[in-house]
mmCIF file of C-alpha atoms in Angstrom:
data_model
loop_
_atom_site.group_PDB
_atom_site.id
_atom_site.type_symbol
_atom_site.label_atom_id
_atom_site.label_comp_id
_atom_site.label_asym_id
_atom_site.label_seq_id
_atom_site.Cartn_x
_atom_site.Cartn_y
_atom_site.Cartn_z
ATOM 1 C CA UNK A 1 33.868 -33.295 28.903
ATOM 2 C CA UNK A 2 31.136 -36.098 29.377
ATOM 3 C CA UNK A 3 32.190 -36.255 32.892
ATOM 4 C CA UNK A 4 31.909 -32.656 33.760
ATOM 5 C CA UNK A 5 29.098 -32.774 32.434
ATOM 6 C CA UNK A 6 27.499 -35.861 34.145
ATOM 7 C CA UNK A 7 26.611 -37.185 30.545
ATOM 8 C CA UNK A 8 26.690 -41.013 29.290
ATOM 9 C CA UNK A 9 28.598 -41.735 25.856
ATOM 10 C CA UNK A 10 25.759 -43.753 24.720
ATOM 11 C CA UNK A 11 23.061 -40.618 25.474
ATOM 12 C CA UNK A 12 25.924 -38.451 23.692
ATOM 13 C CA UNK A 13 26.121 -40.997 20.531
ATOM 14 C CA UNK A 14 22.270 -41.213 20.712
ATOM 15 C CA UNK A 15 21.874 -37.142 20.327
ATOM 16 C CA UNK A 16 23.863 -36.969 17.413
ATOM 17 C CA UNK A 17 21.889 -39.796 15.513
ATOM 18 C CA UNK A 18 18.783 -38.504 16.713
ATOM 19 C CA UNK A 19 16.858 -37.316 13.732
ATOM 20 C CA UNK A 20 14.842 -34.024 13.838
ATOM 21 C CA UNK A 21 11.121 -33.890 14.727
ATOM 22 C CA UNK A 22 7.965 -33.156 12.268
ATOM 23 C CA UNK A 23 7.679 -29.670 13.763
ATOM 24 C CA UNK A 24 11.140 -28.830 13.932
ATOM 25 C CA UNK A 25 11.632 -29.109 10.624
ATOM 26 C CA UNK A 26 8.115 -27.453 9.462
ATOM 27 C CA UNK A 27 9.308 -24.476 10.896
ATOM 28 C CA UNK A 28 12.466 -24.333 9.353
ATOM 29 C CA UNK A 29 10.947 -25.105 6.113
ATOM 30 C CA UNK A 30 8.615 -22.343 7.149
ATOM 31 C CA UNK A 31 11.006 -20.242 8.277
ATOM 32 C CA UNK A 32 13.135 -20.164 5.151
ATOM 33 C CA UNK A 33 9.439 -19.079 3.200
ATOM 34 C CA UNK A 34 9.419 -15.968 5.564
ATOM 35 C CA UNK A 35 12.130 -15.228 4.473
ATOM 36 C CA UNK A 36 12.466 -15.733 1.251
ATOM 37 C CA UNK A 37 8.844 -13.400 1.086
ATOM 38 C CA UNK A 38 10.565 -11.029 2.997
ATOM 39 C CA UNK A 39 13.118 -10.497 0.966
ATOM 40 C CA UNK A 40 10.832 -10.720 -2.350
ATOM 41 C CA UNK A 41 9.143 -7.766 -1.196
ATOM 42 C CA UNK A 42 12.567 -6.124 -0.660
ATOM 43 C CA UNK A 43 12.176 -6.128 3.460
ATOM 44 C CA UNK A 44 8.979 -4.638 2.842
ATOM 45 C CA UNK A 45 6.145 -6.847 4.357
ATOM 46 C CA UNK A 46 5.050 -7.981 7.940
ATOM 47 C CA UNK A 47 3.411 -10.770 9.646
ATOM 48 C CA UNK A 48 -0.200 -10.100 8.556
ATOM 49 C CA UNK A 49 0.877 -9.758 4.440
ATOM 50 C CA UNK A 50 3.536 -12.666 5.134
ATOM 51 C CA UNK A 51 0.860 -14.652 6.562
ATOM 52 C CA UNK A 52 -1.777 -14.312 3.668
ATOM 53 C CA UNK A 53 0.909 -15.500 1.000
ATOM 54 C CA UNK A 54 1.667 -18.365 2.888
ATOM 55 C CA UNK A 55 -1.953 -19.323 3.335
ATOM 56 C CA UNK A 56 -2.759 -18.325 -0.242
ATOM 57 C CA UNK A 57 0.390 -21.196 -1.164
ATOM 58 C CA UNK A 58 -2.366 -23.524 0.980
ATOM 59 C CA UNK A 59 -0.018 -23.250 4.782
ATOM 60 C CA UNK A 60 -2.036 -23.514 7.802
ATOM 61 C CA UNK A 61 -0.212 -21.055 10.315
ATOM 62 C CA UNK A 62 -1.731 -18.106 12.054
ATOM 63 C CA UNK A 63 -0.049 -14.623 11.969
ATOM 64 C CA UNK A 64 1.110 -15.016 15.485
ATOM 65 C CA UNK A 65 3.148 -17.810 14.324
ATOM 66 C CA UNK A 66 4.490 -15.992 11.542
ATOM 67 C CA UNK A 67 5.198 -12.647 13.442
ATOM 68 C CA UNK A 68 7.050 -15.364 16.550
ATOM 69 C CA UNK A 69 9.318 -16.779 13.521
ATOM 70 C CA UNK A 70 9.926 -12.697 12.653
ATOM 71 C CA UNK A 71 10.935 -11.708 16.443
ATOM 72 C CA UNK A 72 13.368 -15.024 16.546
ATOM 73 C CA UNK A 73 15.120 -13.953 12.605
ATOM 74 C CA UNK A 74 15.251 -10.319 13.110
ATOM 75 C CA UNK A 75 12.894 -9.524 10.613
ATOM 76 C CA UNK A 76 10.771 -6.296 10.448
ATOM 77 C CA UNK A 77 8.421 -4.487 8.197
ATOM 78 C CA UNK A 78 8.457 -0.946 7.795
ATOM 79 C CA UNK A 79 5.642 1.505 9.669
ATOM 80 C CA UNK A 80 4.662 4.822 8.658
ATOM 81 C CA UNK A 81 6.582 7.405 9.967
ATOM 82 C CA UNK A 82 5.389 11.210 10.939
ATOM 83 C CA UNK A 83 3.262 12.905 7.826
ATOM 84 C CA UNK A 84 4.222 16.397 6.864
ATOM 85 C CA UNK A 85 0.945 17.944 5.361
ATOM 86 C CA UNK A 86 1.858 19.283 2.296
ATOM 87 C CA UNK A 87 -2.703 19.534 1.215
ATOM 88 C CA UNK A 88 -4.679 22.642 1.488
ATOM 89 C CA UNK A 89 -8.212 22.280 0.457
ATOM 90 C CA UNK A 90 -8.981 25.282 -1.725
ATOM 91 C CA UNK A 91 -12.784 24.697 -2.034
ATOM 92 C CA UNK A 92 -14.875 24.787 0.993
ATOM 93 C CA UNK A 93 -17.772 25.497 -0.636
ATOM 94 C CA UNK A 94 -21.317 24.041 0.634
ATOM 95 C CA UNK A 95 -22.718 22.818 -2.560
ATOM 96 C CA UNK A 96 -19.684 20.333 -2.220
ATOM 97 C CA UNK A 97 -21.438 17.047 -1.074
ATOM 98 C CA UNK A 98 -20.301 13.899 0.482
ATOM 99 C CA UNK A 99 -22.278 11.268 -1.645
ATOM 100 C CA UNK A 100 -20.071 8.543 -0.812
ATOM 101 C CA UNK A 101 -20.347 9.038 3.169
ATOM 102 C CA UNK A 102 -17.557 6.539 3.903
ATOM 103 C CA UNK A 103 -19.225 3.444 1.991
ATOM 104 C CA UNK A 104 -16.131 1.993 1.118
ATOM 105 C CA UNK A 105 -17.386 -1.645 0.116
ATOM 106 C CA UNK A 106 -19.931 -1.080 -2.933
ATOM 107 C CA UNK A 107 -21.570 -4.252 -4.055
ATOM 108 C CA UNK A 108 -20.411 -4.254 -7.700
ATOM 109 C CA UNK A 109 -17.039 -2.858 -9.719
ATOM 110 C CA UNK A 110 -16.958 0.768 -11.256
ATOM 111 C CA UNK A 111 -19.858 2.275 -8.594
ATOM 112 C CA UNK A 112 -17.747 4.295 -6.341
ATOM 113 C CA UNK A 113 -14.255 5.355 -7.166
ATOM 114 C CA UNK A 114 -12.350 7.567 -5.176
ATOM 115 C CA UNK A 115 -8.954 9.539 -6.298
ATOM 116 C CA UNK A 116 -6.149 11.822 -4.593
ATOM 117 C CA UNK A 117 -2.316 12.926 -5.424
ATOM 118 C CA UNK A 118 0.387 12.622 -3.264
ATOM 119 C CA UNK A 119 3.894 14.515 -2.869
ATOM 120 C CA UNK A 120 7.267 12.596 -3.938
ATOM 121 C CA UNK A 121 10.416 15.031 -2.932
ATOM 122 C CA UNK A 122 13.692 14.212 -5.659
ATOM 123 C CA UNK A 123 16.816 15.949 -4.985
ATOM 124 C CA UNK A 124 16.706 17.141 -8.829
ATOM 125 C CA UNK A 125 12.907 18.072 -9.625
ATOM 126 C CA UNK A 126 11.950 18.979 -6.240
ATOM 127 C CA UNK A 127 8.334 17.632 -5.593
ATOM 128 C CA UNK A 128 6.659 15.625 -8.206
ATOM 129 C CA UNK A 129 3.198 14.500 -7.726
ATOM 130 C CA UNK A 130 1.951 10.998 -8.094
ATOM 131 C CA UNK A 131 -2.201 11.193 -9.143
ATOM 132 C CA UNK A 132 -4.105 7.609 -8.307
ATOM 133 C CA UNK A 133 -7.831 6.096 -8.857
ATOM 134 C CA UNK A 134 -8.773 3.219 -6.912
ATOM 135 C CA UNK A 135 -11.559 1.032 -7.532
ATOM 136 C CA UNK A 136 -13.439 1.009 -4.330
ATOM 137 C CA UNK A 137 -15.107 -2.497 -4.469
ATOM 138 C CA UNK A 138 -11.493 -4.271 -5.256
ATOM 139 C CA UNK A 139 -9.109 -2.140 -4.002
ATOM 140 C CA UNK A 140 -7.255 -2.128 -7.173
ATOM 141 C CA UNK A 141 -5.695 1.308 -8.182
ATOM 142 C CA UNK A 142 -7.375 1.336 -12.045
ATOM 143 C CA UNK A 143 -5.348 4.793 -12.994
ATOM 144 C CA UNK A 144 -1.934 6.860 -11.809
ATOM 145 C CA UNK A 145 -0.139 9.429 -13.458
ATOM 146 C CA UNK A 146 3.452 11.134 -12.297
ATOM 147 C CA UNK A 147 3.549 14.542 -13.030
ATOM 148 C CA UNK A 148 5.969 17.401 -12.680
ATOM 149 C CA UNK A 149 3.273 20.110 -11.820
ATOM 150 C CA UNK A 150 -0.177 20.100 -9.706
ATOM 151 C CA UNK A 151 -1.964 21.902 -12.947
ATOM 152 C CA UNK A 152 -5.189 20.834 -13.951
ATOM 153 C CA UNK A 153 -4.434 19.452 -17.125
ATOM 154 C CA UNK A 154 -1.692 16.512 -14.922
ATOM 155 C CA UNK A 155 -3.696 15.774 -12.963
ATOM 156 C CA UNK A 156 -7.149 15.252 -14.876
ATOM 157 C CA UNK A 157 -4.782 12.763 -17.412
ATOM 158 C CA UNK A 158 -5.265 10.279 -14.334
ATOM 159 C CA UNK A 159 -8.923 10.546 -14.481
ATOM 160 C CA UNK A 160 -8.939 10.053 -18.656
ATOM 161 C CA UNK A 161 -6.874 7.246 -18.128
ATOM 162 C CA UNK A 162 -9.363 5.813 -15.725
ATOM 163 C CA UNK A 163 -12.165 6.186 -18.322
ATOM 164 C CA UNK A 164 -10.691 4.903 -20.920
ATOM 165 C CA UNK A 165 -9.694 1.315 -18.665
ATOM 166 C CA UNK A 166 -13.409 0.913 -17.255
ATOM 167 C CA UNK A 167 -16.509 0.652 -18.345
ATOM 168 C CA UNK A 168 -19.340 2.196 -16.423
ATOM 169 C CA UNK A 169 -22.517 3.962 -16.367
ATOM 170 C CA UNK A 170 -23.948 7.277 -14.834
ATOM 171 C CA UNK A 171 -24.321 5.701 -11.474
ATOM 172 C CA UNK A 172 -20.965 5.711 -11.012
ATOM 173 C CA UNK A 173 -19.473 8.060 -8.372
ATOM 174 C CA UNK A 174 -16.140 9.415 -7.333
ATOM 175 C CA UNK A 175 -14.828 10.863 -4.793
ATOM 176 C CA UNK A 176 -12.252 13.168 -3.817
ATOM 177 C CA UNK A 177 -10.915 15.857 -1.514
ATOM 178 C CA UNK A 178 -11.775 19.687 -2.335
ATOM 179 C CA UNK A 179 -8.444 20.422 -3.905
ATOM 180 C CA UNK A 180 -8.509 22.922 -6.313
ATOM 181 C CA UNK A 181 -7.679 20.191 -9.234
ATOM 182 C CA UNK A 182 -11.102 18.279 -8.211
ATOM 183 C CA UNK A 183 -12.967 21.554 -7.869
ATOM 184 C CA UNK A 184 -12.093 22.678 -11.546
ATOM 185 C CA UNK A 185 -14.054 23.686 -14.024
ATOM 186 C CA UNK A 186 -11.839 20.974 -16.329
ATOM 187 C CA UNK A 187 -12.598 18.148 -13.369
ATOM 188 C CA UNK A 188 -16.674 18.856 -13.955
ATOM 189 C CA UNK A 189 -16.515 18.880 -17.254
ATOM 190 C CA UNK A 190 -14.330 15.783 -18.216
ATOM 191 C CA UNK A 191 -16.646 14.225 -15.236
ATOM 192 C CA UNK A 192 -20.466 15.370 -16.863
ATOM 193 C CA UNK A 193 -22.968 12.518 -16.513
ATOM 194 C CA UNK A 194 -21.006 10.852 -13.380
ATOM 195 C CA UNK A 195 -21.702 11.954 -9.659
ATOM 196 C CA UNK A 196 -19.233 13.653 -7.889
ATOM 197 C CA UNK A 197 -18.734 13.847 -4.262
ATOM 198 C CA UNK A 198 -16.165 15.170 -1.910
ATOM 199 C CA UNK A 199 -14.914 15.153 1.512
ATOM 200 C CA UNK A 200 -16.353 17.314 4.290
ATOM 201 C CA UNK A 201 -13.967 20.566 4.960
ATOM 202 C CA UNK A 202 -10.107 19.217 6.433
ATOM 203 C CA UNK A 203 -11.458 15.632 6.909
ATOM 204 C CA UNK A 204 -8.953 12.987 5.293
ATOM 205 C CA UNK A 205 -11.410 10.357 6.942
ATOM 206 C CA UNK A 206 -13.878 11.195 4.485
ATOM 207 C CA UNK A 207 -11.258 9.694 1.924
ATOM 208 C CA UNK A 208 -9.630 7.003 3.892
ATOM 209 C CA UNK A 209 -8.857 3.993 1.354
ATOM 210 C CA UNK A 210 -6.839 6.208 -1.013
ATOM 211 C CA UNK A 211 -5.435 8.225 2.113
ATOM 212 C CA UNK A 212 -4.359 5.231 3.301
ATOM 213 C CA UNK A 213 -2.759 3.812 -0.285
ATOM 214 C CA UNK A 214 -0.781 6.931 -0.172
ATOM 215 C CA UNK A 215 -0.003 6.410 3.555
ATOM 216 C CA UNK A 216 1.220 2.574 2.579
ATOM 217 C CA UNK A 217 3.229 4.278 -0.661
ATOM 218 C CA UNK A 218 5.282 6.013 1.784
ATOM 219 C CA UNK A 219 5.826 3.222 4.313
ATOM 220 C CA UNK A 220 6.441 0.732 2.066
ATOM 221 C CA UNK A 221 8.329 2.385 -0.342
ATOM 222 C CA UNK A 222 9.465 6.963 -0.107
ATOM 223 C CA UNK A 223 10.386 5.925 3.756
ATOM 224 C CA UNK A 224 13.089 3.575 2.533
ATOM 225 C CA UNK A 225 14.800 5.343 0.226
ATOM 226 C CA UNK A 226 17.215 7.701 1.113
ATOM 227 C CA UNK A 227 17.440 9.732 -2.357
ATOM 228 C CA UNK A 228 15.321 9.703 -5.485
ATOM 229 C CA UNK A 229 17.184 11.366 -7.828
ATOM 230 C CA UNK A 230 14.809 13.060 -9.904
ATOM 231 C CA UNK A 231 11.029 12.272 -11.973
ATOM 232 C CA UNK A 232 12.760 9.682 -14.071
ATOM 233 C CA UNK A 233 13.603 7.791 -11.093
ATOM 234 C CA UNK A 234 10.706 8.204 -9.304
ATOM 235 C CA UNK A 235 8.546 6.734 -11.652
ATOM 236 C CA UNK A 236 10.836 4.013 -12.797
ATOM 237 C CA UNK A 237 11.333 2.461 -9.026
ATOM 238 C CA UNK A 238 7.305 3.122 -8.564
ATOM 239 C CA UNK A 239 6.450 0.749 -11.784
ATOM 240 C CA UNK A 240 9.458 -1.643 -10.557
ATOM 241 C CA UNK A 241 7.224 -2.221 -7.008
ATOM 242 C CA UNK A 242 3.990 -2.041 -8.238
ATOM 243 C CA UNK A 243 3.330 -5.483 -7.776
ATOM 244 C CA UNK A 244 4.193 -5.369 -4.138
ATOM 245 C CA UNK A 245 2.129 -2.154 -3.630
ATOM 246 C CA UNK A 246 -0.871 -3.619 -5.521
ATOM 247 C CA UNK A 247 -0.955 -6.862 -3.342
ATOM 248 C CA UNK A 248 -0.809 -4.479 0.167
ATOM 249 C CA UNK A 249 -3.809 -2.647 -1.062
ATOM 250 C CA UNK A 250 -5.667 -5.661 -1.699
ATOM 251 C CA UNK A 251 -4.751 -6.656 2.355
ATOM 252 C CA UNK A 252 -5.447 -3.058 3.370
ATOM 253 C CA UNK A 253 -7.638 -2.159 6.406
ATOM 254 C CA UNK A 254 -9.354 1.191 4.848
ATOM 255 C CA UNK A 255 -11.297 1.387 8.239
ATOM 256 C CA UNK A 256 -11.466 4.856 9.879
ATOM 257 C CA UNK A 257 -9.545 3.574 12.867
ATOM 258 C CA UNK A 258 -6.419 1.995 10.854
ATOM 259 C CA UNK A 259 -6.140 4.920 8.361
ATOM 260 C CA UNK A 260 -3.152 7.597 7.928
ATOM 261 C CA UNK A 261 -3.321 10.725 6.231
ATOM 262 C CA UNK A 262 -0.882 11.028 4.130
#
């Protein structure tokens, strides 16, 4: 075989001694992280989210790196798929105001909030509806209810909830779209003292970090499962990746140009 191949036994011998280089075996070390994250997240997480663990666990690598080792294992994240709009703003009214006006990076915790609710189909409870309050100046989703109906009184437990975590004062404001849970007379009244504002008539823009939390929910998590059963199992497989979900929104772009309705 040596001589077919115009090889000398002692280069032959010398190849199988040779010992592997530095950078050969930083990227299988490195490799074996990806995928080990990958997997953590349950297949969930690409280059950029990938990238900022490893650098958080003090690795110098760029994304590119990360997203060449992807292409060469076969690994892929998960990207949003087609949104059905389920939403119909039932308020259009003009006294409605946008105070926030798309100042989604407040200097200081518990100044702007925003919330929304989303649609979860199970085979057995049809729609349920999954109510969320994000923190605008860390991302962090402070409040979220599961609920079997869109009434007032569901939804607005999200909001108490969010009161009772936080402390805050009357400058606080929050914002929301002008369905007819946030247009309530309930939602104004549990609300008195704090500033509401909402988004300008059919404009998910207006709302873009929780649109987009919503939009990552159903990337990172409804798109991948084929069934959920019913509410129990909603909720149950929402608290079992809420870890994963948390850390995305902290890495989220909530700029007008990256954001999904959902």
């Amino acid at each position: 075989m040596l001589k077919v191949l115009k090889l000398s036994k002692s280069g032959y011998y010398d190849f199988l001694k040779r010992k592997p280089s530095p950078m050969k075996l930083r990227k299988e070390n490195i490799t074996q992280l990806v995928r080990e994250i990958h997997n953590d997240s349950k297949q969930i997480y690409g280059a950029p989210k990938i990238t900022a663990i490893l650098q958080q666990n003090g690795e110098t690598l760029s994304e590119k790196y990360v997203g060449n080792i992807m292409r060469e294992n076969k690994l892929k994240a998960h990207y949003i798929k087609p949104k059905t709009i389920t939403t119909k703003d039932c308020d259009f009214a003009s006294e409605l105001k946008n105070i926030l006006n798309r100042d989604f990076n407040p200097t200081k915790p518990n100044s702007a909030w925003c919330t929304d609710i989303t649609y979860i189909w199970t085979i057995e409870d049809g729609f349920v509806y999954l109510s969320s309050v994000m923190d605008l100046f860390s991302r962090k989703i402070i409040a979220w209810t599961l609920s079997r109906t869109m009434e007032v009184s569901e939804v607005m437990k999200c909001i108490e909830q969010a009161k009772e975590r936080r402390e805050y004062d009357e400058a606080l404001i929050i914002h929301s779209d002008r369905g007819a849970q946030y247009t309530s007379k309930k939602y104004k009244e549990i609300l008195e003292g704090i500033t509401t504002s909402y988004s300008r008539k059919g404009n998910c823009w207006d709302n873009a970090c929780i649109e987009s939390f919503h939009g990552l929910i159903k990337r990172e998590w409804l798109n991948r499962i084929k069934k959920i059963e019913d509410y129990n199992h909603a909720k149950q497989d929402y608290m079992q990746r809420s870890d994963y979900l948390m850390f995305s929104i902290r890495h989220m772009d909530c700029s007008i140009s990256n954001m999904v309705c959902s």
